[in-house]
Amino acid sequence: MLEPRYHIAPQLLGSGDTQIDSSGVIMVDADLRKIHRVEQIQLVLQELSCIREKLFVVHNQVRSMVAQAYALGATAVVSRPKEIIFKLAQIEIAEKAAQSDFAITSPEITESTAAFASMFSAVRASKQINLSDAERATLQIIDSISQKGLAAWLDDVRRYHEGTFQHCLLVTGVAVGFALEIGFSDLDVKRLGIAATLHDIGKAHIPLLILDKPDRLDPGEEEIMRSHPVIGYELLKNIEDITPEILDGVRHHHEYLDGSGYPDALTAPEISDLVRLLTISDIFAALIESRPYRPAMPRQNAYKILCGMEGKLERPLVKAFRNVALVV
Ligand SMILES: [Fe+2]
Ligand SMILES: [Fe+2]
């Protein structure tokens, strides 16, 4: 499945053959509930301690195996099979960016990234988006932020994720943190979270060359980029169980109160509260993203930029957002 894109050097545990290249990624696919397997893996990993990335394949995210994988030094844990390719692609990108921090990705990030990967690949394969993916990602993010706080989520996501997935994970995290700060009901936290999870789904149809372009977009590219809210709306509008608020959030998260936004140039009375929250979360998350070609902007600076967007964002909401933006 992985070849020819990747060069694979398989090794059978217990064979005594450890002719493994010292670069690349170790992928461990074994039943970690079996103690003798764990001991064999430990020995192999000791010999290969120079390899930083250790990707563990855990069947259906069995909790005890996930914990065991991290105990063995996993840098990422995935379920089989499609997540493996996705995760390896991410590692490739991260290596290009020469990131050197050693730490582990939380199960909530793994799970929500898998849900995003599933949604984006459904769109790219012209299949219908599964709303339960959006719900799954949102619930994982709500869980993580309720337990460990927003600051930890932002740091972890920025350390491990690139591009559009990073953006979606950040926006949803910020929106959920915002909703919790304002004291939304559980239902409303989830509603805003799902709208945030899906807000940029239209980017699945925008070429990567435009999405990941480090330089300023030219006018033609800008126009293509600006089509993503309408694409997202069109992708979702006929899905059973989609709610009007989610469609509103997806289509209108780039609208401003003064009418200068897109795609419909709405003005204040036409912009719902949910969209106002989502827009603030989206702009903030975009500012603090970490990209291979530029360092992440400190959150204080990003908040200052929001405060300067006079007339475009609702001032009392931006004020309330202070505690979210500067959370420690
Ligand atoms: Fe967007
Ligand atoms: Fe966005």
Coordinates of C-alpha atoms in Angstrom, one line a residue, residues 37-217:
R37 CA 5.8 -8.3 21.4
V38 CA 6.3 -5.2 23.6
E39 CA 9.6 -6.5 24.8
Q40 CA 10.8 -7.3 21.3
I41 CA 9.8 -3.9 20.1
Q42 CA 11.6 -2.2 23.0
L43 CA 14.8 -4.0 21.9
V44 CA 14.5 -2.9 18.3
L45 CA 13.7 0.6 19.3
Q46 CA 16.7 0.8 21.5
E47 CA 18.9 0.0 18.5
L48 CA 17.1 2.5 16.4
S49 CA 17.0 5.3 18.9
C50 CA 18.5 7.7 16.3
I51 CA 15.2 7.6 14.4
R52 CA 13.0 10.3 15.7
E53 CA 9.6 9.6 14.1
K54 CA 7.9 6.5 15.4
L55 CA 4.5 5.9 13.9
F56 CA 2.4 3.2 15.7
V57 CA -0.5 1.5 13.9
V58 CA -3.1 0.7 16.5
H59 CA -6.3 -1.1 15.5
N60 CA -9.4 0.9 16.1
Q61 CA -7.6 3.2 18.6
V62 CA -7.8 0.5 21.4
R63 CA -7.2 2.7 24.4
S64 CA -4.7 0.4 26.2
M65 CA -2.7 0.0 23.0
V66 CA -2.6 3.7 22.4
A67 CA -1.2 4.2 25.9
Q68 CA 1.4 1.4 25.4
A69 CA 2.4 3.0 22.1
Y70 CA 3.2 6.3 23.7
A71 CA 5.0 4.5 26.5
L72 CA 7.2 3.0 23.9
G73 CA 8.0 6.4 22.5
A74 CA 5.5 6.8 19.7
T75 CA 5.5 10.3 18.1
A76 CA 2.2 9.5 16.4
V77 CA -0.5 6.9 16.7
V78 CA -2.9 6.1 13.8
S79 CA -5.6 3.6 12.9
R80 CA -5.2 1.6 9.8
P81 CA -5.3 1.9 6.8
K82 CA -5.8 5.3 5.2
E83 CA -4.5 7.4 8.1
I84 CA -1.1 5.8 7.6
I85 CA -0.5 7.4 4.3
F86 CA -1.9 10.7 5.5
K87 CA 0.3 10.7 8.6
L88 CA 3.4 9.8 6.6
A89 CA 2.7 12.6 4.2
Q90 CA 2.5 14.9 7.2
I91 CA 5.8 13.7 8.6
E92 CA 7.4 14.3 5.2
I93 CA 6.2 17.9 5.3
A94 CA 7.2 18.4 8.9
E95 CA 10.7 17.0 8.1
K96 CA 11.1 19.4 5.2
A97 CA 10.3 22.1 7.7
A98 CA 13.2 20.8 9.8
Q99 CA 11.3 20.7 13.0
S100 CA 13.3 19.2 15.7
D101 CA 11.1 19.2 18.8
F102 CA 10.5 15.8 20.3
A103 CA 7.2 15.2 21.9
I104 CA 4.0 13.2 21.4
T105 CA 0.8 13.9 19.7
S106 CA -2.3 13.5 21.9
P107 CA -5.0 11.0 21.0
E108 CA -7.5 13.8 20.6
I109 CA -5.4 15.4 17.9
T110 CA -4.8 12.1 16.2
E111 CA -8.5 11.3 16.2
S112 CA -9.7 14.7 15.1
T113 CA -7.1 14.9 12.3
A114 CA -8.3 11.5 11.1
A115 CA -11.8 12.9 10.9
F116 CA -10.6 16.0 9.0
A117 CA -8.6 13.7 6.6
S118 CA -11.7 11.6 6.0
M119 CA -13.8 14.7 5.2
F120 CA -11.2 16.3 2.9
S121 CA -10.5 13.0 1.1
A122 CA -14.3 12.4 0.6
V123 CA -14.6 15.8 -1.1
R124 CA -11.6 15.3 -3.3
A125 CA -13.0 11.9 -4.3
S126 CA -16.4 13.5 -5.1
K127 CA -18.1 11.6 -2.4
Q128 CA -20.5 12.9 0.2
I129 CA -19.1 14.3 3.4
N130 CA -20.0 12.3 6.4
L131 CA -21.4 14.7 9.1
S132 CA -20.4 12.2 11.8
D133 CA -16.7 13.0 11.0
A134 CA -17.3 16.6 11.7
E135 CA -19.1 15.7 14.9
R136 CA -16.3 13.3 15.9
A137 CA -13.6 15.9 15.4
T138 CA -15.6 18.5 17.3
L139 CA -16.3 16.3 20.3
Q140 CA -12.6 15.3 20.5
I141 CA -11.6 19.0 20.4
I142 CA -14.2 20.0 23.0
D143 CA -12.9 17.1 25.2
S144 CA -9.3 18.1 24.9
I145 CA -9.9 21.8 25.6
S146 CA -12.2 21.1 28.5
Q147 CA -9.6 18.9 30.1
K148 CA -6.2 20.4 29.2
G149 CA -7.2 24.0 28.2
L150 CA -6.9 25.9 25.0
A151 CA -3.2 26.9 25.3
A152 CA -2.1 23.3 25.3
W153 CA -4.2 22.5 22.3
L154 CA -2.8 25.5 20.3
D155 CA 0.8 24.5 21.1
D156 CA 0.3 20.9 20.3
V157 CA -1.5 21.5 17.0
R158 CA 1.0 24.0 15.8
R159 CA 3.9 21.7 16.6
Y160 CA 2.5 18.8 14.6
H161 CA 0.2 19.9 11.9
E162 CA 0.6 21.7 8.6
G163 CA -1.4 23.8 6.4
T164 CA -5.2 23.4 6.1
F165 CA -5.5 20.7 8.7
Q166 CA -3.6 22.8 11.2
H167 CA -5.9 25.7 10.4
C168 CA -9.1 23.7 10.9
L169 CA -7.8 22.2 14.2
L170 CA -6.9 25.7 15.4
V171 CA -10.1 27.5 14.4
T172 CA -12.2 24.8 16.0
G173 CA -10.1 24.9 19.1
V174 CA -10.3 28.7 19.3
A175 CA -14.0 28.7 18.6
V176 CA -14.7 26.0 21.2
G177 CA -12.5 28.0 23.7
F178 CA -14.5 31.1 22.9
A179 CA -17.8 29.4 23.3
L180 CA -16.8 28.0 26.7
E181 CA -15.4 31.4 27.8
I182 CA -18.7 33.1 27.0
G183 CA -20.6 30.4 28.9
F184 CA -22.5 28.8 26.0
S185 CA -24.6 25.7 26.7
D186 CA -23.2 22.4 25.7
L187 CA -25.4 22.3 22.7
D188 CA -24.2 25.7 21.5
V189 CA -20.6 24.9 22.1
K190 CA -21.0 21.8 19.9
R191 CA -23.0 23.8 17.3
L192 CA -20.3 26.4 16.9
G193 CA -17.6 23.7 17.0
I194 CA -19.2 21.8 14.1
A195 CA -19.5 25.0 12.1
A196 CA -15.8 25.7 12.7
T197 CA -14.9 22.2 11.8
L198 CA -16.6 22.5 8.5
H199 CA -16.0 26.2 7.8
D200 CA -13.1 25.7 5.3
I201 CA -14.2 22.4 3.8
G202 CA -14.5 24.2 0.4
K203 CA -10.7 24.4 0.5
A204 CA -10.6 20.8 -0.4
H205 CA -11.3 22.0 -4.0
I206 CA -8.6 24.7 -4.0
P207 CA -5.3 23.7 -5.5
L208 CA -2.5 23.1 -2.9
L209 CA -0.2 25.4 -4.9
I210 CA -2.6 28.2 -3.9
L211 CA -3.4 27.0 -0.4
D212 CA 0.2 26.5 0.6
K213 CA 1.8 29.4 -1.4
P214 CA 4.2 31.2 0.9
D215 CA 4.0 34.5 -1.0
R216 CA 1.1 36.8 -1.5
L217 CA -1.5 35.4 -3.9

